XYZ file of C-alpha atoms in Angstrom:
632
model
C 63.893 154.592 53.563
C 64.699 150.826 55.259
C 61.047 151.221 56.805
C 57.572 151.706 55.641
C 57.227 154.529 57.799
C 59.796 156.043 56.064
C 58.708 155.853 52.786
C 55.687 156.845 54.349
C 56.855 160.239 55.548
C 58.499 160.779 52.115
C 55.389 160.311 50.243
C 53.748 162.835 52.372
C 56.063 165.522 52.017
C 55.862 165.150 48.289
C 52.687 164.426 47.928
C 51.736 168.674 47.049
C 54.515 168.914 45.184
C 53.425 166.506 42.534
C 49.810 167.070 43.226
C 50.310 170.565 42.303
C 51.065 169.152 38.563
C 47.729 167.330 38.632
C 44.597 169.303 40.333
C 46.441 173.014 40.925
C 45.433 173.089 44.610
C 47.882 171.391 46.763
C 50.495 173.200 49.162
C 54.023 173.690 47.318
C 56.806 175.755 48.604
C 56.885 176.906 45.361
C 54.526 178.977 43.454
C 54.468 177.731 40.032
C 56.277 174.590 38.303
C 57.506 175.148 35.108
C 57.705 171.139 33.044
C 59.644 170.856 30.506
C 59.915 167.485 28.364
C 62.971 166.022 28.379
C 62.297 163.377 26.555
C 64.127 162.225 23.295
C 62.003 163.913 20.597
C 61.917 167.459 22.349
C 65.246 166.821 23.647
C 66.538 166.508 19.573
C 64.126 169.804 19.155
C 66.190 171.859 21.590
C 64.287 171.594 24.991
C 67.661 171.330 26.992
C 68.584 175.108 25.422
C 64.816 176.433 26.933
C 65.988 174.654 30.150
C 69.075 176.721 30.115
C 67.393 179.458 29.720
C 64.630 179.454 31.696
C 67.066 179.128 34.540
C 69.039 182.224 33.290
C 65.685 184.480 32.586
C 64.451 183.375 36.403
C 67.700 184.444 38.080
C 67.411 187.103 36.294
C 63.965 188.234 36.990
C 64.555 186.573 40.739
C 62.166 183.825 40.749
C 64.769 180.621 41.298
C 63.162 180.427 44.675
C 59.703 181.095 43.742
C 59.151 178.765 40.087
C 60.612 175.348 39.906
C 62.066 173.633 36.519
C 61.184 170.239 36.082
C 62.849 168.413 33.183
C 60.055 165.418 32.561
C 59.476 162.445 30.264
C 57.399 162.853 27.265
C 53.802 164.570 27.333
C 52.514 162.699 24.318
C 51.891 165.284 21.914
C 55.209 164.637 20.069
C 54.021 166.983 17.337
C 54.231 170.024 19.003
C 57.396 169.570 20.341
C 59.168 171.147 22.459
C 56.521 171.408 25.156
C 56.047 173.069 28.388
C 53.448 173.807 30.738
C 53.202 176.153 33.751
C 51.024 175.219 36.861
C 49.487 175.759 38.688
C 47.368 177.398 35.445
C 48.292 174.693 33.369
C 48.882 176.581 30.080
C 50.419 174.449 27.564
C 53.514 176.062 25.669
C 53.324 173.913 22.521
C 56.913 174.050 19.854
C 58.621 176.727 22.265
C 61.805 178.150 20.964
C 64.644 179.849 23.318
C 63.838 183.391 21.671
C 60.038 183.338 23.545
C 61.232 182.412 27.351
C 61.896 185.948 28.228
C 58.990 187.245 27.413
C 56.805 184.182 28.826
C 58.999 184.636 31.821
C 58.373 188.372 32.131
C 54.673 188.054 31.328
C 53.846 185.406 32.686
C 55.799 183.644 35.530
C 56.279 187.533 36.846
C 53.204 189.387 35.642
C 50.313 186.386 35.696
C 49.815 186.654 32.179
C 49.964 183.280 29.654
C 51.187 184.607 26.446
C 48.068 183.353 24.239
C 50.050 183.310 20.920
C 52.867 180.910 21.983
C 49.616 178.431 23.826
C 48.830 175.009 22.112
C 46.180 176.823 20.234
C 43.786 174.209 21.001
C 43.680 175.453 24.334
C 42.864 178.747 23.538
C 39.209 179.533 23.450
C 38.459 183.366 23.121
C 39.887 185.111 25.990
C 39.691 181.588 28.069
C 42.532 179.412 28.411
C 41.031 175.453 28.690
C 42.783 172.493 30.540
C 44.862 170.241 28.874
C 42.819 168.085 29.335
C 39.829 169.169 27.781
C 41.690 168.463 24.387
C 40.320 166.232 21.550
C 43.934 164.864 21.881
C 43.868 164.227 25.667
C 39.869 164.037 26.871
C 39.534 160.544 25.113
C 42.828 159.070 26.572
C 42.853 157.212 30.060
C 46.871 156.841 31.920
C 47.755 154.367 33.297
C 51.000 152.616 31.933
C 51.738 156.525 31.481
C 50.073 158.419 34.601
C 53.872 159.425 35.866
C 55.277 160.721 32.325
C 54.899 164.231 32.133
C 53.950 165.020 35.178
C 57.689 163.993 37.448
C 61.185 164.173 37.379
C 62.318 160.630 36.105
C 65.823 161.717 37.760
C 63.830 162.034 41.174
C 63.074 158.785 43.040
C 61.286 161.038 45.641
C 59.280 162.932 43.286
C 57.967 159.053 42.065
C 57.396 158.221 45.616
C 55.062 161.170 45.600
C 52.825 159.676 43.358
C 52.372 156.355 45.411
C 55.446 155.124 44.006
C 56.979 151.920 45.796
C 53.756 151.973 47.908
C 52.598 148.784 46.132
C 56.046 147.142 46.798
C 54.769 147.468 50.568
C 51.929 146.529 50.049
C 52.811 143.266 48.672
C 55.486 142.785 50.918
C 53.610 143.349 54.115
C 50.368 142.315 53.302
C 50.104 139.363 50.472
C 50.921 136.213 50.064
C 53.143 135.510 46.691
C 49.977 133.377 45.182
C 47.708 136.449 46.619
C 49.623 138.825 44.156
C 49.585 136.485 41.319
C 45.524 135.820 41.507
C 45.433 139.535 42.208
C 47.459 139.872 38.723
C 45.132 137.215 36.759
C 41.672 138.277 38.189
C 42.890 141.800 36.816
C 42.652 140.036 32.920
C 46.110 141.971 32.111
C 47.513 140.706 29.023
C 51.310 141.025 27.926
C 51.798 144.234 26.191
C 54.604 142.837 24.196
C 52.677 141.586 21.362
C 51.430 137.706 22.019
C 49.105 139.486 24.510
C 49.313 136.033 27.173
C 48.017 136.268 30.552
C 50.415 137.808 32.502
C 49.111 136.335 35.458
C 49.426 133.356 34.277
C 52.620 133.207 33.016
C 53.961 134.195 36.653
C 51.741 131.037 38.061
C 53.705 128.961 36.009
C 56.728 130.399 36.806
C 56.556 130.273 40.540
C 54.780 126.479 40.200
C 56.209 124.664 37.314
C 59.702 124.003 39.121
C 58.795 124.736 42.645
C 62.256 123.860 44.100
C 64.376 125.858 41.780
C 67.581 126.930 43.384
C 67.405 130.294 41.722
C 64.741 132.772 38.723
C 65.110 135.438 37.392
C 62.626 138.376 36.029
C 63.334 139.844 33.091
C 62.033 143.459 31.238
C 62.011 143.385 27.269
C 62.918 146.922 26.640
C 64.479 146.038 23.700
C 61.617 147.860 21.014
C 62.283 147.455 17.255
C 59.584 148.001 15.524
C 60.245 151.018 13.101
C 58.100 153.988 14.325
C 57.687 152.527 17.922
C 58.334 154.280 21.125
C 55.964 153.467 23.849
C 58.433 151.558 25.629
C 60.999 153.668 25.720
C 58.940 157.158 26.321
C 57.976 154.867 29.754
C 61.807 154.310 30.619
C 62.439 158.034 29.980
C 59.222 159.629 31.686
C 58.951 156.671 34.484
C 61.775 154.221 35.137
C 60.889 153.613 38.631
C 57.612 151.987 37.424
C 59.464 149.353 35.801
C 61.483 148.531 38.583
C 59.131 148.209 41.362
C 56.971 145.943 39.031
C 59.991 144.045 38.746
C 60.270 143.890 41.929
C 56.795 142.333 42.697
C 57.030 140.045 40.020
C 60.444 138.542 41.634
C 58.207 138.578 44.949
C 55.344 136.862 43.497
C 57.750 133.819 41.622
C 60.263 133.716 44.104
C 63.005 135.241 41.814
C 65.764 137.125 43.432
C 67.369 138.894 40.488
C 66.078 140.661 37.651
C 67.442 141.893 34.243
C 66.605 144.727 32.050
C 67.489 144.331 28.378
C 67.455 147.808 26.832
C 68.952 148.431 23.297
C 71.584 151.183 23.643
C 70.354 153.171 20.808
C 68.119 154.651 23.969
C 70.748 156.865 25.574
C 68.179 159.100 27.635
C 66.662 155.568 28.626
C 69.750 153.848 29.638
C 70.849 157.221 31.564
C 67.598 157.340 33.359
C 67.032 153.981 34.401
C 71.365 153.769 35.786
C 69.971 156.783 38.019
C 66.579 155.102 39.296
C 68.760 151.950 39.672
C 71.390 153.700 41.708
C 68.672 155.792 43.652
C 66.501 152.694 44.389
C 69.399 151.228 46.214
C 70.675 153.616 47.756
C 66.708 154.045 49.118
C 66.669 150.166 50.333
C 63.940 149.279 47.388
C 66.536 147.535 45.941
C 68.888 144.833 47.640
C 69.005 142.683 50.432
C 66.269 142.812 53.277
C 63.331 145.135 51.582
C 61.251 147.129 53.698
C 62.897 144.456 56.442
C 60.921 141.811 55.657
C 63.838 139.189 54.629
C 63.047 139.989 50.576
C 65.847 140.446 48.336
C 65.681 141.416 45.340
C 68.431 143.596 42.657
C 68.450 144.523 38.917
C 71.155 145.084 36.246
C 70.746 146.212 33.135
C 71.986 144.545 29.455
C 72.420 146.572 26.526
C 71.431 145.033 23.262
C 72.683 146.165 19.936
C 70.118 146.644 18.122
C 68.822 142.930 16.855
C 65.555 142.884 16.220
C 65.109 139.312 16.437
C 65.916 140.106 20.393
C 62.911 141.282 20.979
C 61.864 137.362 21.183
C 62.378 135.783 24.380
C 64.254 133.167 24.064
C 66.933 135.158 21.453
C 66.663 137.674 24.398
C 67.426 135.608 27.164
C 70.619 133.839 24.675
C 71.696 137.210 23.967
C 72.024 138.759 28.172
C 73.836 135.339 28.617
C 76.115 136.548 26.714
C 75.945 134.525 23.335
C 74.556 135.688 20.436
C 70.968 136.514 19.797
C 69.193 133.296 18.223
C 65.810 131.975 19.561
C 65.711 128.181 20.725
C 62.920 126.120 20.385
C 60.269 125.843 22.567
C 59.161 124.182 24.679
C 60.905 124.067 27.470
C 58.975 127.547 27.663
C 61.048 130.100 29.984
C 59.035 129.594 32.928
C 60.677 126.199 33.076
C 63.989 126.851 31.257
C 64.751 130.498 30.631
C 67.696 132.687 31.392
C 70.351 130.250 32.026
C 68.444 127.628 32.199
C 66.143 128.330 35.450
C 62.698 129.469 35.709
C 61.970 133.486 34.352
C 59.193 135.323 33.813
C 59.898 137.672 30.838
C 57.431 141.113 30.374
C 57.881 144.011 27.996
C 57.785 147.641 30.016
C 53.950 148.597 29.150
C 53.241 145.214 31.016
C 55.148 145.731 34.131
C 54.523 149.447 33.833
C 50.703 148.392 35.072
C 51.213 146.303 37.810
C 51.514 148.652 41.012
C 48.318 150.349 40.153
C 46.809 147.140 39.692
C 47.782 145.956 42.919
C 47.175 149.635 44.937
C 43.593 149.610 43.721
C 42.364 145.820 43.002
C 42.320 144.061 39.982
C 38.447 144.913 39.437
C 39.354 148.159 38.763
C 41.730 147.599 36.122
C 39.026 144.971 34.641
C 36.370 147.184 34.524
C 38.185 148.848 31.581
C 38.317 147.902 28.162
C 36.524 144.924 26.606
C 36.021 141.149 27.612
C 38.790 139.621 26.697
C 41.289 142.439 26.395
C 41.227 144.258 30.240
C 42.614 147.920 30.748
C 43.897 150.163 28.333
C 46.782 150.475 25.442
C 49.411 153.093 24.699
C 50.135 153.705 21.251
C 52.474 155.047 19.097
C 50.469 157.235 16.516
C 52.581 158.211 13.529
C 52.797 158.149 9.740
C 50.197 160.847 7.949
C 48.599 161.830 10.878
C 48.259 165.191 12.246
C 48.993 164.923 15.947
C 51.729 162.559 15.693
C 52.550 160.944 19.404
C 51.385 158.983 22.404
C 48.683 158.088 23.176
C 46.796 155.689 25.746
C 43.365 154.405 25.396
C 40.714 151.765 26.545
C 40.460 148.646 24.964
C 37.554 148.824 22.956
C 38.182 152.290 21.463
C 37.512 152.331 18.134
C 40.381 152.945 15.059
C 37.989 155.913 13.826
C 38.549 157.678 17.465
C 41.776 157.194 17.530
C 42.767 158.705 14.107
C 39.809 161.423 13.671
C 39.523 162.574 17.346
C 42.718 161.780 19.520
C 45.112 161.685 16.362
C 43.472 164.665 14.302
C 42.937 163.289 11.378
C 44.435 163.001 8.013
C 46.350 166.181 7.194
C 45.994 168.205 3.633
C 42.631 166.403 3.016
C 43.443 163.237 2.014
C 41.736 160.377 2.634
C 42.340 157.600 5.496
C 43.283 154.225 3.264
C 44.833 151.836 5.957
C 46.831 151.576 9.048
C 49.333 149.163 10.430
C 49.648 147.731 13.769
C 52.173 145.829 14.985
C 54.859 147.039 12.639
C 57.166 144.334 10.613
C 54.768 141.489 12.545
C 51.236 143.163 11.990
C 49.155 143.506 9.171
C 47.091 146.493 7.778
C 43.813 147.377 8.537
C 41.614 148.912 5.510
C 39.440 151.306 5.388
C 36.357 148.823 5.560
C 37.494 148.480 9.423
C 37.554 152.184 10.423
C 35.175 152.069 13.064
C 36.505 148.401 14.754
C 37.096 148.607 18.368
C 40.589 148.017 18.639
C 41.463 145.131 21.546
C 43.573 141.980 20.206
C 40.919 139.648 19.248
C 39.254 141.966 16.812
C 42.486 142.556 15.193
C 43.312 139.492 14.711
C 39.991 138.703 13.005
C 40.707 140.562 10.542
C 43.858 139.644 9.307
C 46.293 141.913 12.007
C 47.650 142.224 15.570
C 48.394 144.332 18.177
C 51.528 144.245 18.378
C 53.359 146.112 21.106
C 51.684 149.627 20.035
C 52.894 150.892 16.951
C 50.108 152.601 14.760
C 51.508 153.867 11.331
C 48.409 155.450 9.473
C 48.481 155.822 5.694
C 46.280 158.062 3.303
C 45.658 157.939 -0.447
C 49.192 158.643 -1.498
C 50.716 155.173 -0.061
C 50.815 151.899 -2.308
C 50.313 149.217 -0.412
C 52.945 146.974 -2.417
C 55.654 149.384 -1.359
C 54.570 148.795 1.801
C 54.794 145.534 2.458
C 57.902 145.574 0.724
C 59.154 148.091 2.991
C 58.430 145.839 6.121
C 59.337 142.499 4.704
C 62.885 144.317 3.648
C 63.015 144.924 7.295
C 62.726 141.922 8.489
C 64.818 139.808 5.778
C 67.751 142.322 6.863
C 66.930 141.588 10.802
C 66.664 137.325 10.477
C 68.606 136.089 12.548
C 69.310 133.245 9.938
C 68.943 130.011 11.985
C 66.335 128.519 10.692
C 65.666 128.194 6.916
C 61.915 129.534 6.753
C 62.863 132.803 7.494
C 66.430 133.156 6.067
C 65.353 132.073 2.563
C 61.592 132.185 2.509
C 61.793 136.354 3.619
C 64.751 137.113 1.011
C 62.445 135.480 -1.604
C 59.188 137.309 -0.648
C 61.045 140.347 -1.039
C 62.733 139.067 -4.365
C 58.852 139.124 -5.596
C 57.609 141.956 -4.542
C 61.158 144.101 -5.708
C 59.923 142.368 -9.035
C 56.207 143.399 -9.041
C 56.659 146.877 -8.054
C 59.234 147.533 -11.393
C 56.793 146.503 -13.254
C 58.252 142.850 -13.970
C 55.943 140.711 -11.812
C 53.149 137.845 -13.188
C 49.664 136.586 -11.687
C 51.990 133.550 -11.337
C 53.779 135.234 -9.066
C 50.728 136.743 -6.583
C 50.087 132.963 -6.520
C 53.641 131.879 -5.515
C 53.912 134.728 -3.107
C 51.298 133.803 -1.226
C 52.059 130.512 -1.246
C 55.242 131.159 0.386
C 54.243 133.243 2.631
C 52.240 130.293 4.488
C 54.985 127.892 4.008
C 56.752 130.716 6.049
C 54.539 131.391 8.901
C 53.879 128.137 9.367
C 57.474 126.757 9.166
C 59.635 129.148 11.314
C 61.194 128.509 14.581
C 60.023 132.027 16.081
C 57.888 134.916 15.738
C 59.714 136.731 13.894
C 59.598 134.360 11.008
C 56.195 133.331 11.763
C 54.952 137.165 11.640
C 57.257 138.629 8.578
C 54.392 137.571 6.470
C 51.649 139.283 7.756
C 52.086 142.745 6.057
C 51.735 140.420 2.675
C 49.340 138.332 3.057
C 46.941 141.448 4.854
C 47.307 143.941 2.132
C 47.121 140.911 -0.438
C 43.919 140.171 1.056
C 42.942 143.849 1.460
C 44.338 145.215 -1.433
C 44.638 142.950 -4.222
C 43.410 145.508 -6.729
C 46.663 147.358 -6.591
C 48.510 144.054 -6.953
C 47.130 143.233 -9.784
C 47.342 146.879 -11.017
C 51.269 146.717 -10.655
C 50.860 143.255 -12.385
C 48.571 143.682 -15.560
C 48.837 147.270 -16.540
C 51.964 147.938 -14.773
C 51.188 150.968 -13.108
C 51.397 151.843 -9.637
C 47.830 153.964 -8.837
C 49.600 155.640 -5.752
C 52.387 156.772 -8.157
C 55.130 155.424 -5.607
C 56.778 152.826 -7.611
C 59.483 154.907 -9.294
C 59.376 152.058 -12.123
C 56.286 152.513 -12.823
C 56.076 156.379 -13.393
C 56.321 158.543 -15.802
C 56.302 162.471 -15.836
C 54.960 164.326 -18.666
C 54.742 168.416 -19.207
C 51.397 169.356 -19.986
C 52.313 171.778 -23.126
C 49.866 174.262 -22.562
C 50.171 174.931 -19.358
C 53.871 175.457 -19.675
C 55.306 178.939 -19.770
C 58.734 178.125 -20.494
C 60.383 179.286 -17.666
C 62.789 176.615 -17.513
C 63.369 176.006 -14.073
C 62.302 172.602 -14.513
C 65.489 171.774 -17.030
C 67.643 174.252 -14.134
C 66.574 171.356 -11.542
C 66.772 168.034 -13.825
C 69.930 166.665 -12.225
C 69.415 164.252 -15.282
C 69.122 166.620 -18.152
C 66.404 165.065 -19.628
C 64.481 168.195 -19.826
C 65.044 169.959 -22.923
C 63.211 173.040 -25.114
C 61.215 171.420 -27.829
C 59.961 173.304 -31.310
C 56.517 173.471 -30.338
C 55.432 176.697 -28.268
C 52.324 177.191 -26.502
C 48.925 178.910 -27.709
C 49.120 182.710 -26.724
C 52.598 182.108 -24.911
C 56.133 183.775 -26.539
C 58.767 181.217 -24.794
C 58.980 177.709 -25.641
C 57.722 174.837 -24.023
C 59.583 171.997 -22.752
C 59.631 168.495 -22.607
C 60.788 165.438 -21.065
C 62.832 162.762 -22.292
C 61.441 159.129 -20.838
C 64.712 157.421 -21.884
C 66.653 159.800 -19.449
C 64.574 160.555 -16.847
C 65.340 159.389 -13.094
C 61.707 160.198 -11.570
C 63.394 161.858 -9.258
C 60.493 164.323 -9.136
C 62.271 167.517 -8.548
C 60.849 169.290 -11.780
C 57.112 168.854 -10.254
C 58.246 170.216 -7.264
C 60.221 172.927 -8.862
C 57.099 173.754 -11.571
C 54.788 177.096 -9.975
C 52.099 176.394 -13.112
C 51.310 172.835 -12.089
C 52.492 171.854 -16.016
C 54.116 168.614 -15.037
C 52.269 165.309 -13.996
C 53.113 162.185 -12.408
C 51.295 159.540 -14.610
């Protein structure tokens, strides 16, 4: 594929294969496709194994001509993992185990049949089977960073080509001017998906203008995502790694850069595997290299593998780190579109960023800003995890409100407990309370109220969650990922923490709300990079939000979500106990023991608990059938 016309013919001859996947009536030489996700949560959950034996069932059956496997990224609905759906009927096979292929191969890949009990049951309305689509957890979503994953084989550069892949590439190539794409890019309003949410079409202007005579840029890819319960990013490398590399690709078009870099942490095998394959294939295909498309463009990328920092995930301690040194931000300015890798001009974007960019340019940037809200263009992908019931991931207009996303898309709270906050932007965000349910979520309205985008993570918490704990939990985080260069963050974090591991056993002062806070500005304002200048923001949020159970851990030294193990105590209600003693079987303490007294109307002994040796462990609540012990 050295010539448009080539890619051109490719694109055509896949173009029913794929669309088959999408609107069930193009021409496919086969007659159904079978997806299967094959990306790293169903991949843990077996998926490979239902690979294996779908391939074993349709010899067997002989249908290997007639049904094709297609191992794909992620679907979204993590939850109901593994997943697979047969089109052209596009029934949705929702936590499929090997022992139910043969019969969903014998009923319904030979007889026509979908075997309703093994259907995502949402889908499953009387003796109709609905669209995917028509889901709560899908109609309310719009793709775009994500239209490839689920639907091709990220192993398959031509089955990417069949969805308009690379067609932007030639586009831009052929077509546009290197300011053209850039305008294109900041008339579009996109924003970096990373978390700081700047222009992205700006930062590329700068890039390309700021040293004009540069002997050599680069573009660079942050892949390397570290927030804890975030996997947007890498669901996009696994699902679509092409995306990321023609966007690269553009981007080194549009600022005159002839070398890019991916920096991908290696605790994403699948990822790493997948994008060494599209790398490979892109080459070999000519959309990589010297002379693209034979227009005199050149333009190659190489992966880094990062080890797991999370201070990396800044740009400058990212660029430090792929030179080869190790990862510490520098100050700034210089910013890195005047001195970034190596010293030269770069333009740095996380993967949701670039991941938008050839659909921008293949239908105009007033497409793309006709979604979302004013100031924040297009749409977001999401991580949606925590206590949720349709744990995944998910991509929405700006502008959708939190209430949506949790109630509708996300399910709601499971076991009927009650929505209390959720956190977005993970170790760097802040909560957002209950008060805010129904705020449209875009980055100005976060920040308003105390939080931040982020680059997607949405942890949701219910009733049972202290909010202390929490921010403990996230400032521990980040004290144990500080790099350590700057004093701010290396002392100011480890003391934060110090205070809050004091207030939640039950040893903290008001003095020390006051001194907490304080230090928590002195730290924001004081450190040389984000991730300093963020570790606060879980604090000072739920300090703002939720003082009450601050001061509850403070003054009467309890913890009212009953998560501070300091601050508990368990006590046997007497007459509900029936003296079964499983309780004292399960005390890996021994601090439950027969007392004298025995229950009203009951002929065994009760039992009770001694304070003194007690681990509040909890395992006698969860071992007690009569609901006799309480957590106080």
């Amino acid at each position: 594929m050295k010539t448009l016309e080539e890619l051109k013919v490719v694109r055509e001859s896949m173009e029913g294969e794929v669309a088959l996947r999408t609107h069930g009536n193009a021409s496919s030489k086969y007659e159904r496709h079978v997806l299967v996700c094959g990306g790293t949560g169903c991949t843990s959950s077996g998926s490979p194994k239902i690979i294996a034996k779908l391939k074993e069932e349709l010899a067997a059956n002989g249908l290997s001509d007639k049904v094709q496997i297609v191992k794909t990224g992620c679907f979204g609905l993590c939850e109901r993992g593994p997943i697979m759906i047969v089109y052209p009927e596009d029934s949705f096979y929702s936590r499929v185990n090997v022992d139910e292929i043969p019969r969903i191969v014998k009923e319904h890949l030979v007889d026509g049949n979908p075997v309703k009990e093994f259907l995502y049951e949402e889908t499953v309305v009387g003796d109709e089977i609905k669209a995917l689509d028509d889901t709560a957890f899908y109609k309310k979503q719009h793709r775009v960073a994500l239209r490839n994953c689920g639907v091709i084989d990220p192993e398959n550069i031509n089955e990417y080509i069949g969805r308009d892949g690379y067609r932007a590439l030639g586009k831009v190539l052929t077509e546009m001017k290197p300011e053209d794409v850039i305008q294109t890019v900041l008339d579009s309003g996109l924003r970096g998906r990373g978390g700081g949410g700047f222009p992205t079409g700006m930062k590329w202007k700068l890039a390309r203008n700021i040293v004009p005579d540069a002997d050599i840029k680069y573009v660079c890819c942050n892949a390397d995502e570290g927030d804890p319960g975030a996997f947007m990013d890498r669901s996009v490398l696994e699902g679509d790694p092409h995306v990321v590399l023609e966007a690269m690709t553009i981007a080194g078009y549009a600022i005159g850069a002839t070398h890019g870099y991916i920096y991908v942490r290696a605790e994403y095998p699948i990822a790493v595997e997948r994008l060494n394959i599209a790398i490979k294939q892109a080459r070999e295909a000519g959309m990589l290299g010297e002379d693209i498309f034979g227009t005199g463009f050149s333009f190659d990328i190489d992966l880094r593998l990062g080890a797991g920092a999370f201070v990396c995930g800044e740009e400058t301690a990212l660029m430090t780190s792929i030179e080869g040194n190790r990862g510490e931000p520098r100050p700034r300015p210089p910013f890195p579109a005047e001195k970034g890798l190596f010293q030269k001009p770069t333009v740095l974007n996380n993967v949701e960023t670039y991941a938008n960019i050839p659909q921008i340019i293949l239908n105009g940037a007033e497409w793309f800003a006709s979604m979302g809200t004013e100031k924040s263009k297009g749409t977001k992908v999401f991580a949606l995890g925590g206590k949720i019931k349709n744990t995944g991931l998910v991509e929405i207009p700006m502008g959708t409100t939190l209430r949506e996303v949790i109630e509708e898309i996300g399910g709601g709270i499971p076991n009927g407990k009650k929505f209390k906050a959720a956190q977005t932007g993970g170790p760097s965000g802040g909560c957002i309370p209950a008060e805010h349910f129904d705020i449209p979520i875009d980055y100005d309205n976060l920040i308003s109220i105390g939080s931040m985008m982020g680059s997607g993570g949405l942890i949701v918490m219910d009733e049972d969650n202290c909010m202390v704990d929490i921010a403990k939990f996230f400032l521990e985080f980040t004290v144990d990922e500080s790099c350590g260069k700057c004093t701010p963050c290396r002392i100011g974090t480890k003391r934060m923490w110090e205070i809050l591991d004091k207030i939640t056993k039950g040893k903290g002062t008001l003095e020390d709300l006051d001194k907490l806070e304080e230090l928590a500005y002195h730290v924001k304002s004081n450190s040389l990079c984000g991730l300093g200048q963020t570790a606060p923001n879980p604090v000072l949020s739920t300090l703002k939000c939720f003082k009450d159970e601050y001061i509850a851990h403070v003054v009467d030294k309890k913890c009212p979500a009953g998560v501070c193990k300091d601050l508990l105590s368990f006590e046997i209600i007497k007459d509900n106990c029936f003296g079964c003693g499983m309780c004292a079987r399960q005390c890996p303490a021994s601090a439950i023991t027969v007392t004298d007294y025995t229950a009203p109307g009951k002929k065994k002994p009760a039992y009770s608990i001694d304070k003194d040796k007690c681990v509040k462990c909890g395992a006698c609540i969860a071992t007690c059938k009569f609901k006799a012990i309480i957590k106080k």
